[in-house]
Amino acid sequence: MKKKLNCVLLVDDNEADNYYHKRVIAQSGITDFIAIALNGLEALDFLSAQWQMGQKGLPCLSPEIIFLDINMPLMDGWEFLEEYHKLDEAQK
């Protein structure tokens, strides 16, 4: 049996797409935890919260794969990637 991924993060403002992708990922059995963010800001908040939990010695679900939509409100995929690259390596 292959090792499961810690977490997969879906970043997409389309709830129908998130529902479909979550089902496909769940059926693949590659992870037990799928997080969803509706825009880049929510995704950065999720990553920050998980990093802070890890810093406190608490279990955290840092994503090993991020599926990213490009066209989203508030912070699109390109803007998210710019901010993601600025994060400390430990937060990524």
mmCIF file of C-alpha atoms in Angstrom:
data_model
loop_
_atom_site.group_PDB
_atom_site.id
_atom_site.type_symbol
_atom_site.label_atom_id
_atom_site.label_comp_id
_atom_site.label_asym_id
_atom_site.label_seq_id
_atom_site.Cartn_x
_atom_site.Cartn_y
_atom_site.Cartn_z
ATOM 1 C CA MET A 1 0.000 0.000 0.000
ATOM 2 C CA LYS A 2 1.320 3.417 -0.942
ATOM 3 C CA LYS A 3 1.586 6.179 1.643
ATOM 4 C CA LYS A 4 -1.355 8.577 1.587
ATOM 5 C CA LEU A 5 -0.842 12.301 1.216
ATOM 6 C CA ASN A 6 -1.244 14.365 4.367
ATOM 7 C CA CYS A 7 -3.673 16.793 2.729
ATOM 8 C CA VAL A 8 -4.844 18.058 -0.661
ATOM 9 C CA LEU A 9 -5.912 21.707 -0.945
ATOM 10 C CA LEU A 10 -8.468 22.753 -3.573
ATOM 11 C CA VAL A 11 -8.478 26.490 -4.299
ATOM 12 C CA ASP A 12 -11.475 27.360 -6.483
ATOM 13 C CA ASP A 13 -14.426 29.733 -6.168
ATOM 14 C CA ASN A 14 -16.753 27.360 -8.052
ATOM 15 C CA GLU A 15 -18.489 25.152 -5.495
ATOM 16 C CA ALA A 16 -19.680 22.683 -8.144
ATOM 17 C CA ASP A 17 -16.096 22.164 -9.321
ATOM 18 C CA ASN A 18 -14.951 21.733 -5.709
ATOM 19 C CA TYR A 19 -17.665 19.131 -5.105
ATOM 20 C CA TYR A 20 -16.690 17.156 -8.208
ATOM 21 C CA HIS A 21 -12.935 17.363 -7.578
ATOM 22 C CA LYS A 22 -13.379 16.426 -3.919
ATOM 23 C CA ARG A 23 -15.328 13.305 -4.916
ATOM 24 C CA VAL A 24 -12.731 12.277 -7.506
ATOM 25 C CA ILE A 25 -9.863 12.773 -5.048
ATOM 26 C CA ALA A 26 -11.729 10.939 -2.278
ATOM 27 C CA GLN A 27 -12.470 8.009 -4.592
ATOM 28 C CA SER A 28 -8.801 7.814 -5.583
ATOM 29 C CA GLY A 29 -7.912 7.157 -1.936
ATOM 30 C CA ILE A 30 -4.758 9.294 -2.063
ATOM 31 C CA THR A 31 -5.646 11.270 1.074
ATOM 32 C CA ASP A 32 -8.044 11.272 3.995
ATOM 33 C CA PHE A 33 -8.225 15.069 4.200
ATOM 34 C CA ILE A 34 -9.255 17.479 1.434
ATOM 35 C CA ALA A 35 -9.319 21.178 2.323
ATOM 36 C CA ILE A 36 -11.179 23.753 0.241
ATOM 37 C CA ALA A 37 -10.488 27.470 -0.089
ATOM 38 C CA LEU A 38 -12.749 29.674 -2.217
ATOM 39 C CA ASN A 39 -10.006 32.137 -3.182
ATOM 40 C CA GLY A 40 -6.305 32.817 -2.788
ATOM 41 C CA LEU A 41 -6.749 34.733 0.475
ATOM 42 C CA GLU A 42 -8.543 31.802 2.101
ATOM 43 C CA ALA A 43 -5.806 29.464 0.870
ATOM 44 C CA LEU A 44 -3.072 31.642 2.389
ATOM 45 C CA ASP A 45 -5.048 31.821 5.642
ATOM 46 C CA PHE A 46 -5.346 28.016 5.671
ATOM 47 C CA LEU A 47 -1.608 27.580 5.093
ATOM 48 C CA SER A 48 -0.804 30.111 7.811
ATOM 49 C CA ALA A 49 -3.153 28.467 10.312
ATOM 50 C CA GLN A 50 -1.690 25.013 9.640
ATOM 51 C CA TRP A 51 1.859 26.349 10.020
ATOM 52 C CA GLN A 52 0.973 28.033 13.325
ATOM 53 C CA MET A 53 -0.541 24.791 14.615
ATOM 54 C CA GLY A 54 2.636 22.926 13.674
ATOM 55 C CA GLN A 55 4.747 25.549 15.442
ATOM 56 C CA LYS A 56 2.771 24.897 18.631
ATOM 57 C CA GLY A 57 3.401 21.165 18.339
ATOM 58 C CA LEU A 58 -0.212 20.476 17.374
ATOM 59 C CA PRO A 59 -1.109 18.138 14.513
ATOM 60 C CA CYS A 60 -1.396 20.072 11.289
ATOM 61 C CA LEU A 61 -2.578 19.241 7.793
ATOM 62 C CA SER A 62 -0.104 20.936 5.499
ATOM 63 C CA PRO A 63 -1.110 20.210 1.902
ATOM 64 C CA GLU A 64 1.246 18.202 -0.243
ATOM 65 C CA ILE A 65 -0.721 19.062 -3.399
ATOM 66 C CA ILE A 66 -2.553 22.310 -4.183
ATOM 67 C CA PHE A 67 -5.023 22.401 -7.093
ATOM 68 C CA LEU A 68 -5.351 26.076 -8.008
ATOM 69 C CA ASP A 69 -7.946 27.890 -10.108
ATOM 70 C CA ILE A 70 -6.591 30.962 -11.866
ATOM 71 C CA ASN A 71 -9.752 33.098 -12.218
ATOM 72 C CA MET A 72 -11.129 33.847 -8.739
ATOM 73 C CA PRO A 73 -12.393 36.909 -6.868
ATOM 74 C CA LEU A 74 -10.427 38.760 -4.156
ATOM 75 C CA MET A 75 -7.121 37.054 -4.965
ATOM 76 C CA ASP A 76 -6.746 35.085 -8.182
ATOM 77 C CA GLY A 77 -4.420 32.155 -8.762
ATOM 78 C CA TRP A 78 -1.567 34.270 -10.119
ATOM 79 C CA GLU A 79 -1.688 36.588 -7.107
ATOM 80 C CA PHE A 80 -1.799 33.566 -4.802
ATOM 81 C CA LEU A 81 1.317 32.143 -6.447
ATOM 82 C CA GLU A 82 3.152 35.454 -6.009
ATOM 83 C CA GLU A 83 2.328 35.468 -2.284
ATOM 84 C CA TYR A 84 3.005 31.739 -1.919
ATOM 85 C CA HIS A 85 6.545 32.187 -3.255
ATOM 86 C CA LYS A 86 7.157 34.804 -0.547
ATOM 87 C CA LEU A 87 6.311 32.360 2.256
ATOM 88 C CA ASP A 88 9.016 30.834 4.392
ATOM 89 C CA GLU A 89 9.948 27.321 3.181
ATOM 90 C CA ALA A 90 8.548 25.847 6.410
ATOM 91 C CA GLN A 91 5.132 27.340 5.604
ATOM 92 C CA LYS A 92 4.983 25.894 2.086
#
